[in-house]
XYZ file of C-alpha atoms in Angstrom:
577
model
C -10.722 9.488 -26.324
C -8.159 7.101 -27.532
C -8.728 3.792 -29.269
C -8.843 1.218 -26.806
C -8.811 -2.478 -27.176
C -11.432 -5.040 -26.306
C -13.492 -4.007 -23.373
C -16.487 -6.570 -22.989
C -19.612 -5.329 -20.251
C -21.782 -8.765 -18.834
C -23.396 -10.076 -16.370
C -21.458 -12.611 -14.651
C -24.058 -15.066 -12.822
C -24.578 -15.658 -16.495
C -21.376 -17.630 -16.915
C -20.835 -20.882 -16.909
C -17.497 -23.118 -17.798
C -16.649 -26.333 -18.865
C -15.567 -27.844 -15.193
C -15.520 -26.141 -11.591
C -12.986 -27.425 -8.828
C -11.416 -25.543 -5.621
C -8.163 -24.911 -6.731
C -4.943 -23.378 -5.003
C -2.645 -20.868 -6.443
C 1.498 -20.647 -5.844
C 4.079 -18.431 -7.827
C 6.647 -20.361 -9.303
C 10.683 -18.213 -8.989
C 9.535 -17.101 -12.733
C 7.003 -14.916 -11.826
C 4.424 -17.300 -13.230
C 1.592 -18.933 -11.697
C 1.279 -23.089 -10.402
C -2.370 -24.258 -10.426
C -2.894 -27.069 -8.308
C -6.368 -29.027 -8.063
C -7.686 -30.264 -5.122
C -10.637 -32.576 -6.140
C -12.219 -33.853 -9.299
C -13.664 -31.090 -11.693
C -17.746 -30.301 -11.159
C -19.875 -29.017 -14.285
C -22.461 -26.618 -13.053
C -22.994 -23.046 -13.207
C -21.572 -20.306 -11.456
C -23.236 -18.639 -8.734
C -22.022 -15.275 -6.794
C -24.159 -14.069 -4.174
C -22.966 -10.582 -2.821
C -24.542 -8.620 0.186
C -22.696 -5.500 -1.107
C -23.693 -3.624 -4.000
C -22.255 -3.884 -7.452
C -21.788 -0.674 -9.258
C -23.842 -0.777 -12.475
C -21.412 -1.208 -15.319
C -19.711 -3.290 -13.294
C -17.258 -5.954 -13.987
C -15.571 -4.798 -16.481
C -13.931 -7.465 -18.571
C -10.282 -7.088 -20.546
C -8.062 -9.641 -22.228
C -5.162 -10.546 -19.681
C -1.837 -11.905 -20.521
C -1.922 -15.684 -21.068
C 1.781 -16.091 -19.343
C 1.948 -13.234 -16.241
C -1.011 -11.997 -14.309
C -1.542 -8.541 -12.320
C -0.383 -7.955 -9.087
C -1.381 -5.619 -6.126
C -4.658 -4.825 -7.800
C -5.320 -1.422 -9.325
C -4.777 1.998 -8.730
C -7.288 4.887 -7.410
C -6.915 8.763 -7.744
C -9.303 11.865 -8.510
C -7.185 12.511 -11.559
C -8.953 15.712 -12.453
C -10.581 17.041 -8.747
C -13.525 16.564 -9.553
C -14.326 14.521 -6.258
C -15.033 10.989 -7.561
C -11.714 8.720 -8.354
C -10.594 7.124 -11.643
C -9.276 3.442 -11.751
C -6.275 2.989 -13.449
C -5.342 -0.002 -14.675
C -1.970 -1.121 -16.344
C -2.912 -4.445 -18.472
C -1.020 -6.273 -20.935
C -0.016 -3.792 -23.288
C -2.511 -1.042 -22.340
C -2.660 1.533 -19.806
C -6.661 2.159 -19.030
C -8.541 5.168 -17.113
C -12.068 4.551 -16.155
C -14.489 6.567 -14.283
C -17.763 4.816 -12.943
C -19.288 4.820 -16.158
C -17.429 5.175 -19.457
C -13.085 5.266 -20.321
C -12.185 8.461 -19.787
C -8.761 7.529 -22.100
C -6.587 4.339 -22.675
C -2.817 3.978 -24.391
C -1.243 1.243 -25.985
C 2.305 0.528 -24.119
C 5.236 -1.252 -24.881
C 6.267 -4.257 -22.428
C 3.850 -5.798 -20.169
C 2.054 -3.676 -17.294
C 1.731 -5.589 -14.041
C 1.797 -3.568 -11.075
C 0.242 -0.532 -10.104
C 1.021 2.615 -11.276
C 2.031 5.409 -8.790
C 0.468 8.609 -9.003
C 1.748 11.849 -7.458
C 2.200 16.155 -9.176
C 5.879 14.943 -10.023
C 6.864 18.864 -11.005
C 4.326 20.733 -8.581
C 2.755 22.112 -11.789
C -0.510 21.276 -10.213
C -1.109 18.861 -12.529
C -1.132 14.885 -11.973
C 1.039 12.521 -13.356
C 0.903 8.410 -13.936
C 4.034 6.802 -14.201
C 4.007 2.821 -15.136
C 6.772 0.558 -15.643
C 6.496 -2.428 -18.043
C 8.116 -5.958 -18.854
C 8.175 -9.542 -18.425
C 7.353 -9.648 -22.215
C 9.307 -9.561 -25.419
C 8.852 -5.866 -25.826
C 11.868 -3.896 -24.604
C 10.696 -2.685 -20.401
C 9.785 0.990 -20.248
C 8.950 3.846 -17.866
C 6.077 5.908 -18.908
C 5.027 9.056 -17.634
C 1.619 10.099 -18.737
C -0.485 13.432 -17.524
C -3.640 12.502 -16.574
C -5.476 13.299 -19.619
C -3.192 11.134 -21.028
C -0.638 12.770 -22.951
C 2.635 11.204 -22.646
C 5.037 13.859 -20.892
C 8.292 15.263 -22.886
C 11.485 13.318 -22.043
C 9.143 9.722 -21.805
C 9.275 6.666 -22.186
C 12.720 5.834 -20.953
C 14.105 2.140 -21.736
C 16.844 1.205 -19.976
C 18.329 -1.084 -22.715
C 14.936 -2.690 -22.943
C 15.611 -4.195 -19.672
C 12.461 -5.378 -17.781
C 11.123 -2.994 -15.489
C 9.692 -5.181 -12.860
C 7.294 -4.049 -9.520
C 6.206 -0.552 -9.489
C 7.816 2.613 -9.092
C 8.634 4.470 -6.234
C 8.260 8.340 -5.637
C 9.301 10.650 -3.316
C 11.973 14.109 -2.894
C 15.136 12.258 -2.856
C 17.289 15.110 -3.804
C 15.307 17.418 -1.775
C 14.493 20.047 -4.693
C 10.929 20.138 -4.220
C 10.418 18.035 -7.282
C 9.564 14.311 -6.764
C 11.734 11.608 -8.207
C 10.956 8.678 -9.831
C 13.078 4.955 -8.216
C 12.913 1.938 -10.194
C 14.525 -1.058 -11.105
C 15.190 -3.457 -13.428
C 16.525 -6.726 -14.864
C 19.988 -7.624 -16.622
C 20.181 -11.529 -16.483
C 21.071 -12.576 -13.214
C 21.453 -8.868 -11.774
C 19.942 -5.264 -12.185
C 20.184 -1.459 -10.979
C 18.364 0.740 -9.056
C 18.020 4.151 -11.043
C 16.672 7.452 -10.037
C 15.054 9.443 -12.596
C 14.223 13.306 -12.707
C 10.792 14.234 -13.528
C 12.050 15.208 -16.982
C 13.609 11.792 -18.040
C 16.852 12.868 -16.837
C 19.127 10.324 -14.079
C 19.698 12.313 -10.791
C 23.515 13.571 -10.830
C 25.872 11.112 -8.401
C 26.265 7.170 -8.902
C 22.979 6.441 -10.697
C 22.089 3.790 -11.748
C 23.706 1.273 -8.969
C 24.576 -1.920 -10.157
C 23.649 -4.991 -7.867
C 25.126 -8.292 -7.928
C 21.762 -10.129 -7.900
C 17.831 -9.041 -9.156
C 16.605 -6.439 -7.237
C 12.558 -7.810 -7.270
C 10.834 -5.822 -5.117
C 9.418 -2.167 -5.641
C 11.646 0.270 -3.829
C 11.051 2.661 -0.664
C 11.870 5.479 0.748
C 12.386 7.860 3.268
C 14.908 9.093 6.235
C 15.842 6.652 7.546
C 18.453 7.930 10.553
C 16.805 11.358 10.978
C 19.489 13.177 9.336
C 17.122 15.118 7.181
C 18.010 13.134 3.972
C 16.059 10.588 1.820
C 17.388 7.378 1.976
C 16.121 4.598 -0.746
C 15.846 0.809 0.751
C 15.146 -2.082 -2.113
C 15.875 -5.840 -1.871
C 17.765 -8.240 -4.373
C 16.905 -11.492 -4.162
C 19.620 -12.283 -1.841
C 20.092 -9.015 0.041
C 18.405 -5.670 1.137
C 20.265 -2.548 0.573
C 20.203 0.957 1.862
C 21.578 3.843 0.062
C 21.743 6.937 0.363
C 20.702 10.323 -2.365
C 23.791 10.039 -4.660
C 23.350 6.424 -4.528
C 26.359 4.990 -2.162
C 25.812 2.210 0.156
C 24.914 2.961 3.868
C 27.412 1.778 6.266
C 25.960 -1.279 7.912
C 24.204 -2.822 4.863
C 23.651 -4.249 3.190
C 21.294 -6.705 4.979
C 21.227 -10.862 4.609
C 20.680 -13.812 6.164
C 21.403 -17.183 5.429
C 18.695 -19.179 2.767
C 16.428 -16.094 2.977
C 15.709 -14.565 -0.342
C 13.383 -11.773 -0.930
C 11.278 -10.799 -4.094
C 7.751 -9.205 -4.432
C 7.467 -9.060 -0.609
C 8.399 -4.536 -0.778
C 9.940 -3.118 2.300
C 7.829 -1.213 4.468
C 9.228 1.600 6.179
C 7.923 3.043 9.845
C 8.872 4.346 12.798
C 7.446 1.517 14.777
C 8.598 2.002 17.881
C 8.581 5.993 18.239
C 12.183 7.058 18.816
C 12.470 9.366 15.979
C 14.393 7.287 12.842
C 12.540 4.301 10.714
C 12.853 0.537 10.830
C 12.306 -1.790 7.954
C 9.601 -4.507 7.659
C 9.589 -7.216 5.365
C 9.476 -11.000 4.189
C 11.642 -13.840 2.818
C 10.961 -16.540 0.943
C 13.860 -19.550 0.450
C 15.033 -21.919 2.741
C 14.432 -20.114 5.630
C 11.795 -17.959 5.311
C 10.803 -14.996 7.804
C 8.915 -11.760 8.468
C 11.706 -9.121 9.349
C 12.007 -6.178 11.340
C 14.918 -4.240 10.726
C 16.401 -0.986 12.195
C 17.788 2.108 10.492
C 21.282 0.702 10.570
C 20.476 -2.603 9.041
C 20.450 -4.780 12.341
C 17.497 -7.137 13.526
C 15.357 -5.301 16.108
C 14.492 -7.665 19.705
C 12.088 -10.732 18.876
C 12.928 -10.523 15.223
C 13.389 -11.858 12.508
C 10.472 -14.358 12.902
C 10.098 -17.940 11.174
C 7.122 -18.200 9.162
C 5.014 -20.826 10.306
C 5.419 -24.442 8.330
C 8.387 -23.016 6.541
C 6.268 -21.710 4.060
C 7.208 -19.312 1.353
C 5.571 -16.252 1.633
C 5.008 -12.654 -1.193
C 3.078 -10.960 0.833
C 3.855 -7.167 1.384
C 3.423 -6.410 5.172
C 0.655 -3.642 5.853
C 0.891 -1.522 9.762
C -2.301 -1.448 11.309
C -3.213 0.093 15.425
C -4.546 -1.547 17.710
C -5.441 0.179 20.902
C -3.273 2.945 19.274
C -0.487 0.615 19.007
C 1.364 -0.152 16.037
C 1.531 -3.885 14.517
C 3.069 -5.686 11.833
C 0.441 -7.629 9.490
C 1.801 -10.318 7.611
C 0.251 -14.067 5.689
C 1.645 -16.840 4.534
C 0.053 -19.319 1.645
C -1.485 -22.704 2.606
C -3.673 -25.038 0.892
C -7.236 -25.963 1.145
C -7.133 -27.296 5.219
C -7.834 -24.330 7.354
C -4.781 -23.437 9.432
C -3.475 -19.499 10.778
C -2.166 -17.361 8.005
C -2.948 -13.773 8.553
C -0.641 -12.333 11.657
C -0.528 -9.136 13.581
C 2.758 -9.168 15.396
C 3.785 -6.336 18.216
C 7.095 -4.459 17.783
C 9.155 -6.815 20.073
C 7.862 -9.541 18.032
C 4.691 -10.724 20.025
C 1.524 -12.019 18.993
C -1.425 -9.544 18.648
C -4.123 -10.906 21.254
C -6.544 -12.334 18.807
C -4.622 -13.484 16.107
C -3.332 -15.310 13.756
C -6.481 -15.802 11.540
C -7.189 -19.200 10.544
C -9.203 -19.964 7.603
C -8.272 -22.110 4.189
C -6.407 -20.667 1.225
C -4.112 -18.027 2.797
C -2.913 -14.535 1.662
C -0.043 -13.020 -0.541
C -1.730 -10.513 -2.185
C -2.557 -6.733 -1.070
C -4.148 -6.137 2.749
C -5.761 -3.450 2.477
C -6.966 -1.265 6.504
C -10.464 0.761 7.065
C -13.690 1.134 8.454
C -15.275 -1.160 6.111
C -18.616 -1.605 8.251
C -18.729 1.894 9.588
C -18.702 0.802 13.403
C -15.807 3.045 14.339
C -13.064 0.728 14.066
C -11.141 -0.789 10.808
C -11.039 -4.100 9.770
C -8.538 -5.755 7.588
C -9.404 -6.640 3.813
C -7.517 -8.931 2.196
C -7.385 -11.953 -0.627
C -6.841 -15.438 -1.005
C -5.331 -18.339 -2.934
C -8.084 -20.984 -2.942
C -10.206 -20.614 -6.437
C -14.026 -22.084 -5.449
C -15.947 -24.395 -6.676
C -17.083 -22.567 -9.767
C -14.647 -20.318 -10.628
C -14.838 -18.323 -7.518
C -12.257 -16.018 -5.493
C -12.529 -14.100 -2.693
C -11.614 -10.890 -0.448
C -12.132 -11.493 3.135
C -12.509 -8.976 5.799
C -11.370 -9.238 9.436
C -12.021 -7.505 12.815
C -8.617 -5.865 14.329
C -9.560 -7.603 17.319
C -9.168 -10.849 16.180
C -13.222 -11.163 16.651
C -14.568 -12.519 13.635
C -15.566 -10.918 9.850
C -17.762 -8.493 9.687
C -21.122 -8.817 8.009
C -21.421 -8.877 4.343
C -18.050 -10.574 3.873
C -16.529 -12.346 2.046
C -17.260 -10.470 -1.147
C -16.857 -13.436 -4.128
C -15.959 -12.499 -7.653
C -15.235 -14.223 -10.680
C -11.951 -15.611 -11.039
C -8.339 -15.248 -8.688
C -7.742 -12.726 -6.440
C -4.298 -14.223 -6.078
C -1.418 -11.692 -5.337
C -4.375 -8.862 -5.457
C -6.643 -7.918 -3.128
C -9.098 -4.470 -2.404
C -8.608 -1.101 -2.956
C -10.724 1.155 -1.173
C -12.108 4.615 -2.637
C -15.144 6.573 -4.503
C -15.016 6.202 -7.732
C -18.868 7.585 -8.540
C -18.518 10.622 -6.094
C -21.682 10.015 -4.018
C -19.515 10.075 -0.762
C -19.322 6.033 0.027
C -16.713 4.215 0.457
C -16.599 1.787 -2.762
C -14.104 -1.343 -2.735
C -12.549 -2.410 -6.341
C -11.097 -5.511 -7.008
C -8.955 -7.161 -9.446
C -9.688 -10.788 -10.121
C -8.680 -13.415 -13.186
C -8.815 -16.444 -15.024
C -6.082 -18.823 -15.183
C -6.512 -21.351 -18.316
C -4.034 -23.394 -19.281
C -3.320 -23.946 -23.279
C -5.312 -22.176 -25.347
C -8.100 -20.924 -23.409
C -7.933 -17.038 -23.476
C -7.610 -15.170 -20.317
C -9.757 -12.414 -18.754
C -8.784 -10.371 -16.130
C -12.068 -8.144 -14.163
C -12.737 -5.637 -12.148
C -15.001 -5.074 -9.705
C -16.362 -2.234 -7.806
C -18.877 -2.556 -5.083
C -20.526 0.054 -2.907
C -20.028 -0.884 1.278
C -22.753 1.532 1.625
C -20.918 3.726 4.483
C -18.827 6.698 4.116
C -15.895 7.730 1.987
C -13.530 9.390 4.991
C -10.192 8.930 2.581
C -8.151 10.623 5.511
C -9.178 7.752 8.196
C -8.499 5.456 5.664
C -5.559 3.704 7.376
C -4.126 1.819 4.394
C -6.209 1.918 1.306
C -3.806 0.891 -1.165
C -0.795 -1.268 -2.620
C 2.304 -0.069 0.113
C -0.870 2.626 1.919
C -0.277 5.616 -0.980
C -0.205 6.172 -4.501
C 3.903 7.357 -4.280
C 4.389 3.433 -3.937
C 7.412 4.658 -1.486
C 6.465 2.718 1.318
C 6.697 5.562 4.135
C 4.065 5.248 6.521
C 3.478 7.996 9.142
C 1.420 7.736 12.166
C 0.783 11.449 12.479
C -0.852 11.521 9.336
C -2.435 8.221 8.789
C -6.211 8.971 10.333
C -8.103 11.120 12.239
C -7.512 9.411 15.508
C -3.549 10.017 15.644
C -2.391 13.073 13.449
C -0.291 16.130 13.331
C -3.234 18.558 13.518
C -3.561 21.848 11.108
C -6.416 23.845 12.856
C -6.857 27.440 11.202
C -3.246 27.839 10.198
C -2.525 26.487 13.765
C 0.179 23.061 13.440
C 0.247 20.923 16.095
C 3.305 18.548 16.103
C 4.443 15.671 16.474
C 1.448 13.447 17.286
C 1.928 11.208 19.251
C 4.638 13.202 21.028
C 6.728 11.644 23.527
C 7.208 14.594 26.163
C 7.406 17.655 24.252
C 4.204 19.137 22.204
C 4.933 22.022 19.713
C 2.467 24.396 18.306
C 2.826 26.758 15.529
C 0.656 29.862 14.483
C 0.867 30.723 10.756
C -2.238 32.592 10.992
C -2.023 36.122 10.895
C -3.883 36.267 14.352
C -2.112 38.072 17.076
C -2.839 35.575 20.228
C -4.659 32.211 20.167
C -5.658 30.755 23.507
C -5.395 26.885 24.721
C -5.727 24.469 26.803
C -4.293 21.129 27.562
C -6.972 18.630 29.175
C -6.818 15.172 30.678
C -9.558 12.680 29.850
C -11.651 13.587 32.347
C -11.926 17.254 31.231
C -9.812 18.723 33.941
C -7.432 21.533 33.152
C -4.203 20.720 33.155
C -2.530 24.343 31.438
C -4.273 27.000 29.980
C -1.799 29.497 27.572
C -1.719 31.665 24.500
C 0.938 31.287 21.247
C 1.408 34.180 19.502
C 3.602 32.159 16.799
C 4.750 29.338 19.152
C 4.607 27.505 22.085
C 5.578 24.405 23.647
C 4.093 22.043 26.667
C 6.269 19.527 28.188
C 4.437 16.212 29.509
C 6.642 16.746 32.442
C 4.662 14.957 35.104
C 1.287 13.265 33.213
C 1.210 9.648 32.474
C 0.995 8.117 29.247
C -2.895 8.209 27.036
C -4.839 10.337 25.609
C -5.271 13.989 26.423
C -7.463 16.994 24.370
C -6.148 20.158 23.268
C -8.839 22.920 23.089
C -8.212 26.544 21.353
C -10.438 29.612 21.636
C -9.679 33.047 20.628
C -10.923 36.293 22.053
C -13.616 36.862 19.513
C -14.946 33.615 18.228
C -14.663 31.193 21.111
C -13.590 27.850 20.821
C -13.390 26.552 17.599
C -11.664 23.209 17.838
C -11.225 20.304 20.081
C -9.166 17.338 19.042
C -6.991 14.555 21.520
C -3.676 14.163 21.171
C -1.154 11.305 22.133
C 1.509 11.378 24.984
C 3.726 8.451 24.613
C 7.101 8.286 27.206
């Protein structure tokens, strides 16, 4: 094990500090934090009451910058397969792997770590890698790629002048050589460039790095966006959103701006929202006129958007895509102070309200919201944070029904310290196969006071089903890239593999394919409506195809059998027009 730095194990109802006051959290255009008080301090102890279980070891204590905080929480992965997931944590100038009871290895890094790392088999050697970016500090930014035992891969770090590396990476197959590259940006004064980064350290051949004329401040995404077959990589400056293509040239059509809208830490989400085979792009913007966007592949406003935010207010909050009624929505927040008033939004595709929203509660939301079955009723909830510090020294995470009907029981979880600009991430990091929920929270002194930064882990006490997990994490996956999928998001709506059987797309929209990799001669089916009557009955011997020719729209089930074994599965698929 490496040496690691200071690492402190308490009991926090122990605590106690000098005064206590409900306190409300902004980010200031420097990345830093503005505290502002609401009442007169209190003395008196803190006191967290939790229904949920706190993992014994648990918080975990670490010094935290005194000048820039963490955002979007931590990262979760089973590093080595062994069924239980690691945290890692980039902090100050340490990168940090725990397991549920010890530090399985930590490394001292140049720069200052303050988003999550990504996490992905960058050079399908079956081996996991962690790749960090660092700055905001007087240490030259860097790009770290680490194996995760922690060995720093050959060809890393990479400093890009010592420019700071801000937000987190972004992964994905850009150059479509079965290798995954590694987008970034960075900093230079009062501009920066996108770069795109073999697994090996080297820059992808073609125009990379791409100068842009203002900060790019957001972590980039990716994926195809026009349907062409090729990655495209969207990222915003703080004046503009751009969308270029795999050697790096502009898209026609882009980039995207609008007048007094300016975008940083609020990433791009991309989605194919509305089912007609190409992405569109959801996002914020802060500035004079801020709004939650909804962009198409071509870099034009889709119907009903882009949207106001309500009282003008600036907003960082990374839009999450949730279903409801196996329809997508948008989820966005907006800040506000200690007054309760709506701040948590679930908007349709044209640009309607989500029966039973917005939320309205105190504090408001920029951090991470985080979508699952937190209660284990069947349906997800949302989880997200808050800007109001207690009375105390207390923060939040909050938990909502999708159907606008209230909190479930047990929330909100309080913790020591802000959960400003973090939130949950959802997981199992002791193995025992339930869902545990690990938070990032810290202390925000001003002068000399030191800083500590925490995390938490509690145990929801229902069960760890990673593949319904709808969005567990800072932009839904560890690749960072922002590319969400509805056939492969949960259980309910997937592409389904069944015995070397693929069954694609799902949702379709007229035309179902199936594929038999198997080596079995003839598999039968059947296509059923919801009342279990028979609709077509027929065998693929490597592939077939059913056209919802004359059905209406909802759920049907697809049922296979073979001559020998019977039927073996039964799952429902989705015909949309």
């Amino acid at each position: 094990m490496k040496d690691i730095f200071f690492l402190i194990l308490l009991n926090v109802s122990t605590l106690s500090v000098v005064s206590s006051q409900t306190l409300t959290a902004t980010l200031r255009g420097d990345g830093t934090l503005k505290i502002s008080s609401h009442r007169e301090p209190l003395s008196r102890p803190i006191s967290i009451s939790n229904t949920h279980n706190l993992l014994p070891g648990f918080p975990l204590l670490f010094p935290a910058d005194p000048a820039f905080k963490n955002f979007r929480n931590v990262t979760l992965d089973d590093l080595d397969n062994d069924g239980s997931d690691e945290v890692i944590i980039g902090i100050a100038d340490q990168l940090i792997v725990l397991t549920a009871d010890s530090i399985l290895w930590s490394s001292p890094v140049l720069g200052l770590a303050r988003f999550p790392a990504a996490v992905a088999d960058l050079d399908a050697d079956g081996i996991k890698e962690i790749i960090l970016l660092t700055g905001f500090d007087q240490d030259p930014g860097q790009i770290y790629v680490f194996t995760a035992d922690g060995r720093l891969k050959e060809g890393w770090p990479v400093s890009n002048d010592g420019n700071w590396m801000i937000s987190s990476p972004a992964l994905a197959d850009v150059d479509g050589d079965g290798d995954l590259e590694i987008i970034c940006s960075d900093l230079q004064g009062t501009q920066g460039s996108i770069y795109l980064y073999h697994h090996n350290g080297d820059l992808v051949e073609g125009n990379w790095p791409v100068l842009l004329p203002d900060r790019p401040a957001v972590t980039p995404s990716a994926g195809d966006l026009d349907g062409d077959g090729n990655i495209e990589i969207v990222v915003c400056t703080t004046r503009d959103i751009y969308a270029l293509d795999q050697n790096g040239s502009l898209l026609q059509g882009w980039p995207y701006s609008q007048t007094g809208t300016r975008y940083s830490f609020q990433s791009p989400i991309l989605v194919d929202i509305d089912h007609d085979g190409d992405l569109e792009i959801a996002g914020a913007g802060h500035g004079d006129n801020p709004v939650f966007y909804l962009l198409d592949h071509s870099g034009q406003s889709t119907l009903g958007w882009p949207i106001p935010v309500p009282g003008e207010s600036w907003t960082f909050h990374t839009p999450s895509i949730a279903r409801i009624d196996d329809s997508p929505v948008v989820i966005t927040a907006r800040p506000i102070g200690e007054t309760p008033a709506d701040m948590l939004y679930a908007w349709k595709p044209d640009g309607s309200r989500q029966p039973g929203f917005p939320v309205v509660q105190p504090g408001g939301h920029e951090g991470i919201t985080t979508i699952a079955d937190v209660d284990g009723d069947g349906f997800s909830e949302l989880l997200y944070s808050s800007n109001l510090l207690l009375d105390g020294g207390i923060g939040q995470i909050h938990s909502a029904e999708l159907d606008g009907s209230g909190s479930p029981d047990g929330f909100p979880i309080q913790v020591r310290g802000w959960t400003f600009l973090n939130g949950a991430t959802l997981g199992d990091i002791n193995g025992n196969g339930m869902l545990d929920l690990v938070i990032l929270s810290y202390t925000e002194y001003p002068g000399a006071t030191p800083d500590t930064a925490f995390i938490y882990a509690f145990d929801l006490g229902v069960p760890h089903t990673p593949e319904e997990y709808e969005w567990p994490t800072y932009k839904q996956n560890n690749l960072r890239n922002g590319l969400v999928s509805f056939d492969e998001t949960t259980s309910s709506i997937r592409n389904l593999h069944f015995n070397d059987l693929v069954i694609y797309p799902n949702p379709n929209h007229g035309v179902l394919h199936i594929e038999n990799r198997s080596e079995k001669p003839l598999v039968k089916y059947k296509i059923l409506d919801y009342l279990g009557r028979v609709l077509y009955s027929g065998i693929v011997s490597k592939s077939s195809t059913y056209h919802f020719s004359n059905e209406t729209e909802g759920m049907y089930f697809l049922e296979f059998s073979d001559p020998l074994q019977g039927i073996f599965q039964v799952d429902r698929i989705i015909y949309r027009r």
